[in-house]
Short mmCIF file of C-alpha atoms in Angstrom, two decimals:
data_model
loop_
_atom_site.label_atom_id
_atom_site.label_comp_id
_atom_site.label_asym_id
_atom_site.label_seq_id
_atom_site.Cartn_x
_atom_site.Cartn_y
_atom_site.Cartn_z
CA MET A 10 18.16 4.14 11.80
CA ASN A 11 16.43 7.46 11.07
CA SER A 12 17.48 7.45 7.52
CA ALA A 13 16.40 3.90 7.07
CA ASN A 14 12.95 4.79 8.46
CA ILE A 15 12.61 7.70 6.20
CA LEU A 16 13.64 5.64 3.20
CA CYS A 17 11.13 2.97 3.91
CA ILE A 18 8.30 5.62 4.27
CA ILE A 19 9.27 7.18 0.96
CA LEU A 20 9.60 3.93 -0.90
CA SER A 21 6.31 2.55 0.66
CA GLY A 22 4.46 5.64 -0.60
CA LEU A 23 6.04 5.41 -4.05
CA CYS A 24 5.07 1.70 -4.23
CA MET A 25 1.54 2.31 -3.06
CA SER A 26 1.24 5.01 -5.85
CA ILE A 27 2.60 3.05 -8.72
CA PHE A 28 0.73 -0.21 -7.91
CA GLY A 29 -2.50 1.54 -6.99
CA ILE A 30 -2.47 3.46 -10.29
CA PHE A 31 -1.55 0.25 -12.23
CA LEU A 32 -4.28 -1.71 -10.52
CA PHE A 33 -6.98 1.09 -11.09
CA PHE A 34 -6.34 1.14 -14.78
CA SER A 35 -5.74 -2.54 -15.54
CA HIS A 36 -7.58 -4.70 -12.93
CA GLY A 37 -10.24 -5.60 -15.50
CA ARG A 38 -7.64 -6.74 -18.06
CA ILE A 39 -5.62 -8.72 -15.58
CA LEU A 40 -8.55 -10.57 -13.80
CA MET A 41 -10.80 -10.67 -16.90
CA VAL A 42 -13.74 -10.35 -14.65
CA PRO A 43 -14.87 -7.36 -12.68
CA LEU A 44 -13.33 -7.00 -9.37
CA ARG A 45 -16.06 -7.14 -6.72
CA TYR A 46 -14.34 -6.87 -3.36
CA PHE A 47 -11.13 -5.00 -3.88
CA LEU A 48 -8.88 -4.94 -0.90
CA PRO A 49 -6.98 -1.63 -0.79
CA ILE A 50 -3.26 -1.55 -1.21
CA PRO A 51 -2.36 0.84 1.84
CA PRO A 52 -2.82 -1.84 4.54
CA ILE A 53 -0.54 -4.19 2.56
CA ALA A 54 2.15 -1.34 2.03
CA VAL A 55 1.92 -0.56 5.78
CA ALA A 56 2.45 -4.33 6.60
CA SER A 57 5.53 -4.41 4.20
CA TYR A 58 6.88 -1.24 5.66
CA VAL A 59 6.55 -2.79 9.37
CA PHE A 60 8.22 -5.88 8.14
CA ALA A 61 11.02 -4.29 6.44
CA TYR A 62 11.62 -1.76 9.35
CA ASN A 63 11.67 -4.50 11.97
CA LEU A 64 13.91 -6.61 9.77
CA ILE A 65 16.38 -3.67 9.37
CA LYS A 66 16.22 -2.85 13.19
CA ASP A 67 16.85 -6.39 14.30
CA PHE A 68 19.58 -7.23 12.00
CA ASP A 69 21.21 -3.88 11.22
CA GLY A 70 20.26 -4.40 7.61
CA VAL A 71 18.94 -7.26 5.59
CA PRO A 72 20.15 -10.65 6.95
CA GLN A 73 22.39 -12.59 4.70
CA GLY A 74 20.89 -15.67 3.16
CA ASN A 75 17.53 -15.80 1.05
CA PRO A 76 16.10 -18.95 2.76
CA PHE A 77 15.93 -17.06 6.01
CA LEU A 78 14.13 -14.10 4.52
CA MET A 79 11.70 -16.19 2.46
CA LEU A 80 10.82 -18.32 5.54
CA GLU A 81 10.17 -15.10 7.58
CA LEU A 82 8.02 -13.83 4.82
CA VAL A 83 5.97 -17.00 4.50
CA LYS A 84 5.52 -17.22 8.18
CA SER A 85 4.32 -13.56 8.48
CA THR A 86 2.01 -13.91 5.49
CA VAL A 87 0.36 -17.14 6.73
CA ALA A 88 -0.10 -15.57 10.26
CA ALA A 89 -1.61 -12.31 8.78
CA GLY A 90 -3.80 -14.23 6.41
CA MET A 91 -5.12 -16.42 9.19
CA ILE A 92 -5.84 -13.33 11.34
CA PHE A 93 -7.47 -11.51 8.54
CA GLY A 94 -9.78 -14.52 7.82
CA LEU A 95 -10.56 -14.80 11.58
CA ILE A 96 -11.31 -11.09 11.87
CA THR A 97 -13.59 -11.09 8.70
CA ALA A 98 -15.44 -14.05 9.97
CA VAL A 99 -16.06 -12.52 13.34
CA ILE A 100 -17.29 -9.36 11.80
CA ILE A 101 -19.61 -11.20 9.42
CA PHE A 102 -20.98 -13.21 12.14
CA ALA A 103 -21.35 -10.21 14.33
CA ILE A 104 -23.30 -8.32 11.42
CA LYS A 105 -25.62 -11.22 10.80
CA LEU A 106 -26.30 -11.69 14.52
CA LEU A 107 -27.09 -8.02 15.06
CA GLY A 108 -29.05 -7.79 11.74
CA ASN A 109 -31.50 -10.50 12.86
#
């Protein structure tokens, strides 16, 4: 389990670096508009690391069968998106309330 943990950390850092450099230099060409509110990559990479680490820990490796893995990814993404939206709304509401 230790080697899997170290490998996940190394691959997360490598992916963050590659995608961060790629997006830094090409986000204007990809979206064709200035990116006003850019969400950073590290939280996404940390979430991916936690998901992969828990998947490896629970199943002693990646479970067989793509439908199971895709279902888990979709459920996790929807739950994280809803929580992100809720927290963002609470923060905006609190700032508006405290600003008045």
